[in-house]
XYZ file of C-alpha atoms in Angstrom:
287
model
C -63.014 -5.357 -23.960
C -60.196 -3.969 -26.141
C -58.883 -1.842 -23.245
C -58.734 -4.883 -20.971
C -56.755 -6.872 -23.592
C -54.212 -4.093 -24.032
C -53.797 -3.776 -20.271
C -53.260 -7.530 -19.852
C -50.647 -7.607 -22.614
C -48.874 -4.602 -21.123
C -48.801 -6.267 -17.720
C -47.268 -9.404 -19.215
C -44.580 -7.399 -21.022
C -43.822 -5.483 -17.829
C -43.476 -8.728 -15.854
C -41.051 -10.135 -18.417
C -38.995 -6.945 -18.327
C -38.790 -7.003 -14.539
C -37.786 -10.675 -14.609
C -34.998 -9.989 -17.116
C -33.763 -7.059 -15.034
C -33.631 -9.209 -11.910
C -31.619 -11.898 -13.680
C -29.189 -9.300 -14.971
C -28.752 -7.922 -11.457
C -27.858 -11.340 -10.078
C -25.209 -11.764 -12.742
C -23.625 -8.445 -11.799
C -23.549 -9.423 -8.145
C -21.689 -12.650 -8.951
C -19.125 -10.797 -11.011
C -18.525 -8.363 -8.172
C -17.826 -11.127 -5.648
C -14.603 -12.166 -7.319
C -16.065 -15.186 -9.124
C -18.601 -16.003 -11.811
C -20.904 -18.977 -12.424
C -19.679 -20.811 -9.300
C -17.851 -24.137 -8.907
C -15.718 -23.309 -11.887
C -18.426 -24.146 -14.443
C -16.692 -22.330 -17.279
C -16.315 -19.186 -15.205
C -13.437 -17.398 -13.484
C -12.278 -16.717 -9.957
C -10.270 -13.642 -8.996
C -7.608 -14.189 -6.372
C -5.478 -11.519 -4.711
C -1.715 -12.080 -4.487
C 1.473 -10.034 -4.358
C 3.358 -9.406 -7.597
C 6.752 -8.438 -6.130
C 7.663 -11.126 -3.596
C 10.055 -13.768 -4.966
C 9.388 -17.194 -3.505
C 5.874 -16.189 -2.413
C 3.995 -14.136 -4.966
C 5.812 -12.994 -8.094
C 4.691 -11.968 -11.556
C 7.415 -13.096 -13.931
C 8.458 -11.273 -17.125
C 6.488 -13.742 -19.263
C 3.295 -12.890 -17.355
C 3.108 -16.134 -15.388
C 3.038 -16.328 -11.593
C 5.173 -18.248 -9.108
C 5.636 -18.627 -5.374
C 4.343 -20.400 -2.283
C 1.258 -18.180 -1.982
C 0.528 -18.754 -5.666
C 0.717 -22.522 -5.171
C -1.526 -22.343 -2.098
C -4.055 -20.162 -3.938
C -4.039 -22.478 -6.956
C -4.602 -25.546 -4.760
C -7.431 -23.847 -2.849
C -9.098 -22.637 -6.046
C -8.934 -26.197 -7.391
C -10.806 -27.440 -4.317
C -13.404 -24.725 -4.902
C -13.930 -26.052 -8.429
C -11.619 -23.903 -10.561
C -8.844 -25.090 -12.841
C -5.600 -23.061 -13.109
C -6.712 -21.460 -16.390
C -9.862 -20.193 -14.649
C -7.883 -18.226 -12.045
C -7.283 -14.521 -12.566
C -4.552 -13.313 -10.216
C -5.028 -9.711 -9.095
C -2.280 -7.644 -7.482
C -3.259 -6.652 -3.952
C -0.737 -4.484 -2.170
C -0.592 -4.475 1.630
C -2.432 -1.184 2.072
C -5.353 -2.211 -0.177
C -6.127 -5.778 0.879
C -9.116 -4.997 3.101
C -10.600 -2.652 0.500
C -10.170 -5.192 -2.298
C -12.208 -7.740 -0.345
C -14.857 -5.227 0.725
C -15.309 -4.059 -2.881
C -15.568 -7.622 -4.144
C -12.553 -7.214 -6.434
C -11.365 -10.697 -5.451
C -12.880 -13.826 -3.912
C -9.976 -14.381 -1.533
C -6.461 -13.122 -0.862
C -3.333 -15.213 -0.317
C -0.645 -12.556 0.016
C 1.498 -12.948 3.162
C -1.571 -11.680 5.019
C -0.886 -11.853 8.766
C -3.938 -12.455 10.946
C -4.418 -9.871 13.698
C -7.295 -8.483 15.753
C -7.501 -5.190 13.870
C -7.813 -6.891 10.496
C -10.375 -9.377 11.807
C -12.703 -6.440 12.379
C -12.762 -5.857 8.610
C -12.260 -9.266 6.983
C -12.594 -12.957 7.824
C -9.643 -15.333 7.680
C -9.183 -18.963 6.769
C -6.089 -20.708 8.084
C -3.460 -19.982 9.182
C -1.420 -21.792 6.527
C 2.122 -20.611 7.425
C 3.845 -19.355 10.566
C 6.540 -16.810 9.717
C 8.553 -14.430 11.879
C 9.523 -10.818 11.453
C 13.220 -10.396 10.705
C 15.683 -7.968 9.153
C 17.468 -8.119 5.822
C 20.841 -6.410 6.078
C 24.080 -6.177 4.114
C 26.431 -9.114 4.510
C 28.968 -6.957 6.368
C 26.392 -5.207 8.603
C 27.006 -5.091 12.364
C 23.272 -5.103 13.196
C 22.675 -8.138 15.409
C 19.564 -7.271 17.434
C 16.415 -5.201 17.088
C 17.581 -2.323 19.276
C 20.565 -1.792 16.952
C 18.054 -0.145 14.615
C 17.820 2.949 16.838
C 19.362 5.789 14.841
C 19.496 3.625 11.705
C 17.491 3.969 8.504
C 14.850 1.246 8.332
C 12.716 0.493 5.275
C 9.328 -1.204 4.996
C 6.154 -0.924 2.920
C 3.045 1.105 3.665
C 0.414 -0.944 5.500
C 2.857 -3.543 6.839
C 2.547 -4.635 10.469
C 6.335 -5.054 10.598
C 7.077 -1.330 10.572
C 4.438 -0.703 13.231
C 5.943 -3.415 15.410
C 9.415 -1.861 15.240
C 8.154 1.620 16.045
C 6.056 0.502 18.995
C 8.247 -1.935 20.852
C 11.644 -2.636 19.311
C 13.444 0.495 18.122
C 11.339 3.647 18.566
C 14.260 5.828 17.486
C 14.749 4.086 14.142
C 14.359 6.360 11.125
C 11.486 4.654 9.344
C 11.046 4.964 5.588
C 7.783 3.521 4.262
C 7.504 2.982 0.507
C 4.942 1.448 -1.839
C 6.882 -1.696 -2.755
C 9.723 -3.876 -1.492
C 11.780 -3.272 -4.627
C 12.362 0.298 -3.435
C 13.638 -0.990 -0.089
C 16.003 -3.410 -1.811
C 17.398 -0.642 -4.000
C 17.914 1.516 -0.914
C 19.632 -1.315 0.943
C 21.940 -1.951 -1.984
C 22.844 1.736 -2.358
C 23.271 2.257 1.375
C 20.490 4.814 1.783
C 18.809 2.408 4.218
C 20.484 0.086 6.737
C 17.870 -2.628 6.971
C 14.648 -3.892 5.443
C 12.103 -5.390 7.797
C 9.306 -7.766 7.035
C 8.654 -11.485 7.456
C 11.553 -13.922 7.202
C 9.757 -15.876 4.477
C 9.634 -12.767 2.293
C 13.211 -11.759 3.072
C 14.467 -15.249 2.233
C 12.954 -14.928 -1.224
C 14.674 -11.597 -1.789
C 18.062 -12.829 -0.550
C 17.912 -15.827 -2.891
C 17.607 -13.742 -6.053
C 20.621 -13.994 -8.333
C 21.393 -10.268 -8.253
C 21.522 -10.230 -4.443
C 23.245 -13.531 -3.636
C 26.137 -12.904 -1.277
C 25.210 -9.238 -0.792
C 22.452 -9.546 1.804
C 21.742 -11.782 4.781
C 18.967 -12.341 7.310
C 19.749 -11.124 10.814
C 18.121 -14.283 12.184
C 15.839 -12.503 14.653
C 12.352 -13.714 15.536
C 10.872 -10.310 16.278
C 7.278 -11.496 15.992
C 5.009 -14.397 15.067
C 3.191 -13.876 11.767
C 0.283 -16.245 11.199
C -0.494 -16.098 7.474
C -4.181 -16.432 6.706
C -6.312 -16.325 3.580
C -8.461 -13.220 3.622
C -12.146 -13.478 2.703
C -14.888 -10.853 2.606
C -16.374 -10.226 6.053
C -19.346 -12.508 6.705
C -18.556 -15.064 3.990
C -18.279 -17.975 6.406
C -19.168 -20.522 3.721
C -16.039 -19.682 1.731
C -13.912 -19.646 4.899
C -15.081 -23.171 5.753
C -14.355 -24.439 2.241
C -10.868 -22.911 2.221
C -10.060 -24.371 5.631
C -10.958 -27.840 4.376
C -8.798 -27.267 1.288
C -5.821 -26.223 3.442
C -6.194 -29.294 5.659
C -6.183 -31.491 2.565
C -3.138 -29.680 1.160
C -1.181 -30.487 4.318
C -2.372 -34.095 4.600
C -1.601 -35.056 0.992
C 1.924 -33.564 1.094
C 1.276 -30.709 -1.319
C 1.905 -28.065 1.359
C 5.425 -29.235 2.222
C 6.235 -29.689 -1.461
C 5.213 -26.074 -2.123
C 7.395 -24.846 0.768
C 10.419 -26.820 -0.427
C 10.010 -25.768 -4.058
C 9.574 -22.057 -3.434
C 11.489 -21.299 -0.226
C 13.959 -24.181 -0.015
C 16.500 -22.581 -2.397
C 16.932 -19.740 0.128
C 17.644 -22.245 2.949
C 14.448 -21.136 4.654
C 13.771 -23.113 7.818
C 9.996 -23.316 7.923
C 7.897 -24.001 10.981
C 5.616 -27.075 10.831
C 2.281 -26.528 9.094
C 0.015 -24.711 11.576
C -3.298 -26.161 12.667
C -6.374 -24.452 11.289
C -7.723 -21.864 13.697
C -4.685 -21.959 16.002
C -2.942 -18.586 16.212
C 0.525 -18.441 17.762
C 0.581 -15.197 19.809
C 3.510 -12.867 20.259
C 5.269 -12.744 23.609
C 3.776 -10.014 25.768
């Protein structure tokens, strides 16, 4: 009889231990998915943005964040149940965006993330929420007027950007391409003359050109070298979050918040935005 009692007690203790372990495991899984507790209930959500793109995603000296992507991410997070003070913005550079989602470092990414077939193999996208175009940022006195003028010139872009790949493949295969880790290096090179042009999306370039230290020094070439459909990246297979974000983006457009965010962040650079794209409609590049 005593042996049976001890065994029963031991079994009960073991069951409680296993139950506690299971609960702890669930908590870890939530933390790894870029959010905790769900629907904002006192928890946090981690959102990937850029830190070095004025007008889009910028970390300011006081530690706060500003830009169109930041405003979009904040609006979307609000619709998911998170207040601004529950958002933790995480820097996600171009070359690490897919990995950040796969690892669960962030719940979603709003970081000038162009939707393309290669990326859709690795992540899912909500949106698009902005149609931009690849362009060139050049010195105000530059004679570059078309894409082919880049042949023999020094061209700068960042590692992992589709812009550099586009130039190499179909626009100026003889351009001397310099790929760096951040746009600030390209801007320094453009200012010093070590590079002749910086290529990326016109929305990004407009933000750079509008900075006080560069006003009057740089200009956009005004070329539409590609169509860039910005989407919000989500971990592959998370269709529930994609659906929720799409509904949030539709609401942002319909209530006027989208246009207000464009005007506030990109208007000072005289950026001529395209109309808000329709969810799920991708504008292809000319073949």
